[in-house]
Amino acid sequence: MLKPDTLRKALTDAVPALRDNPAMLRLWVDKGRNIATLSHSLSFEKQFSLNVAVSGFSGDIDTIFVPVMLWLRDNQPDILTVEAGQQASFSWTLVANSDSTQDLTITLQLTERTQVKEVDGALYAETLPEPLPPVAVTRPKELYVHGELLSSWSS
């Protein structure tokens, strides 16, 4: 699995408290399942809950949320763009401790694709990275048909 490790790296790179004290950060997977279609290959999709726990954190929780959101944009963009993902794929709980720190637990509903190829009687499995996001779309301000300007607008 790629996503737990890449999220851990993103958080420890972006949050100084986690970089300085990596024991504050725990990640674990549960509620995993594999979805396959019995097509010509044994390729499948792993669906799972990734739990991220930060204990004894004394900063603003947005310090953790923003790097997670940035990571999601590249690694599970449907959470940010598809209504079902927006509604149910990123949840969290927060416990205020008596020492003015907080324990934050984030649960992300994630997927990873595994491609299985058969070559000369042997099976080769590889976890695939997320597809690249589409190229940024610019918004046109004019419409031409057959070379003739039909309309223009400012936004």
XYZ file of C-alpha atoms in Angstrom:
155
model
C 0.000 0.000 0.000
C 1.291 3.419 -0.929
C -1.101 5.915 0.604
C -0.421 5.470 4.335
C 3.297 6.058 3.816
C 2.848 9.021 1.488
C 0.392 10.691 3.867
C 2.748 10.141 6.793
C 5.549 11.781 4.811
C 3.321 14.696 3.779
C 2.343 15.338 7.399
C 5.828 15.041 8.869
C 7.221 17.283 6.116
C 4.560 19.971 6.665
C 3.949 19.946 10.435
C 7.027 20.799 12.525
C 5.578 19.236 15.702
C 5.199 15.896 13.884
C 8.631 16.140 12.284
C 10.199 16.838 15.696
C 8.165 14.175 17.528
C 7.078 11.458 15.065
C 5.690 9.338 17.929
C 2.735 11.785 18.078
C 1.536 10.435 14.703
C -0.010 6.995 14.203
C -1.645 5.654 11.044
C -3.563 2.409 10.654
C -5.883 0.816 8.136
C -9.162 -0.902 8.904
C -12.412 -1.865 7.184
C -10.475 -2.915 4.099
C -11.965 -4.841 1.214
C -10.962 -5.758 -2.309
C -13.232 -5.142 -5.276
C -12.629 -7.159 -8.433
C -14.675 -7.675 -11.575
C -13.427 -11.114 -12.677
C -12.236 -9.592 -15.918
C -9.411 -11.096 -17.962
C -6.909 -10.220 -15.203
C -6.865 -10.492 -11.429
C -6.510 -6.711 -11.024
C -8.507 -5.204 -8.179
C -9.182 -2.090 -6.138
C -8.476 -1.905 -2.425
C -11.036 0.159 -0.490
C -10.161 0.993 3.098
C -10.359 3.420 5.977
C -7.083 5.133 6.769
C -7.037 6.399 10.340
C -4.629 9.168 11.273
C -4.169 9.879 14.976
C -2.221 12.825 16.320
C -1.851 12.775 20.090
C -0.788 15.571 22.401
C -1.003 18.255 19.700
C -0.966 21.835 20.984
C -1.333 23.776 17.747
C -4.271 24.784 15.577
C -5.795 21.670 13.967
C -5.839 23.449 10.608
C -2.054 22.964 10.722
C -2.865 19.289 10.158
C -5.995 19.646 8.014
C -4.349 21.796 5.324
C -1.552 19.302 4.508
C -4.133 16.492 4.483
C -6.282 18.454 2.023
C -3.249 19.123 -0.161
C -2.353 15.416 -0.066
C -5.948 14.468 -0.974
C -5.867 16.751 -4.017
C -3.120 14.573 -5.513
C -3.856 11.181 -3.955
C -7.657 10.888 -3.646
C -9.167 13.841 -5.530
C -12.687 12.388 -5.547
C -12.962 13.263 -1.849
C -12.712 16.910 -2.856
C -14.748 16.817 -6.065
C -17.468 14.153 -5.903
C -20.456 14.812 -3.645
C -20.391 11.325 -2.120
C -16.718 11.800 -1.291
C -17.286 15.259 0.111
C -20.068 14.014 2.389
C -18.611 10.812 3.816
C -14.923 10.327 3.049
C -13.188 12.705 5.488
C -14.298 12.613 9.112
C -12.563 13.438 12.355
C -12.869 13.550 16.135
C -11.108 15.788 18.609
C -10.482 15.245 22.306
C -9.363 18.180 24.466
C -6.876 16.950 27.066
C -6.445 18.403 30.556
C -2.921 19.608 29.690
C -4.254 21.947 26.943
C -3.256 19.546 24.180
C -5.604 17.770 21.806
C -5.883 14.267 20.400
C -7.096 14.361 16.798
C -8.244 11.325 14.842
C -8.977 11.637 11.116
C -10.632 8.863 9.110
C -10.270 8.900 5.327
C -12.095 6.530 2.958
C -9.452 5.703 0.358
C -8.820 3.434 -2.597
C -5.737 2.009 -4.267
C -5.636 0.086 -7.511
C -3.566 -3.064 -7.919
C -2.760 -4.185 -11.423
C -2.102 -7.910 -11.854
C -0.527 -9.092 -15.096
C 0.173 -12.627 -16.215
C 3.357 -13.039 -18.213
C 4.575 -16.478 -19.279
C 2.617 -18.238 -16.542
C 3.736 -15.880 -13.747
C 1.650 -13.230 -11.975
C 3.047 -9.727 -11.423
C 1.226 -7.371 -9.045
C 1.838 -3.630 -8.831
C 0.078 -0.943 -6.822
C -0.725 1.857 -9.246
C -0.391 5.542 -8.401
C -3.395 7.815 -8.739
C -4.017 9.050 -12.276
C -2.654 12.515 -12.889
C -5.232 15.267 -12.433
C -6.497 16.858 -15.631
C -4.596 19.820 -16.947
C -5.852 23.074 -15.503
C -8.672 24.427 -17.626
C -8.637 28.070 -18.601
C -11.943 29.832 -18.991
C -12.452 31.308 -22.468
C -13.881 34.790 -22.863
C -14.872 34.686 -26.526
C -16.804 32.335 -28.830
C -15.906 31.998 -32.507
C -17.832 29.888 -35.005
C -16.369 29.438 -38.483
C -13.814 32.133 -37.680
C -16.470 34.719 -36.765
C -16.698 36.213 -33.271
C -20.197 35.438 -31.993
C -19.908 36.630 -28.400
C -17.499 37.773 -25.726
C -17.799 38.137 -21.974
C -15.679 39.234 -19.054
C -16.034 36.246 -16.724
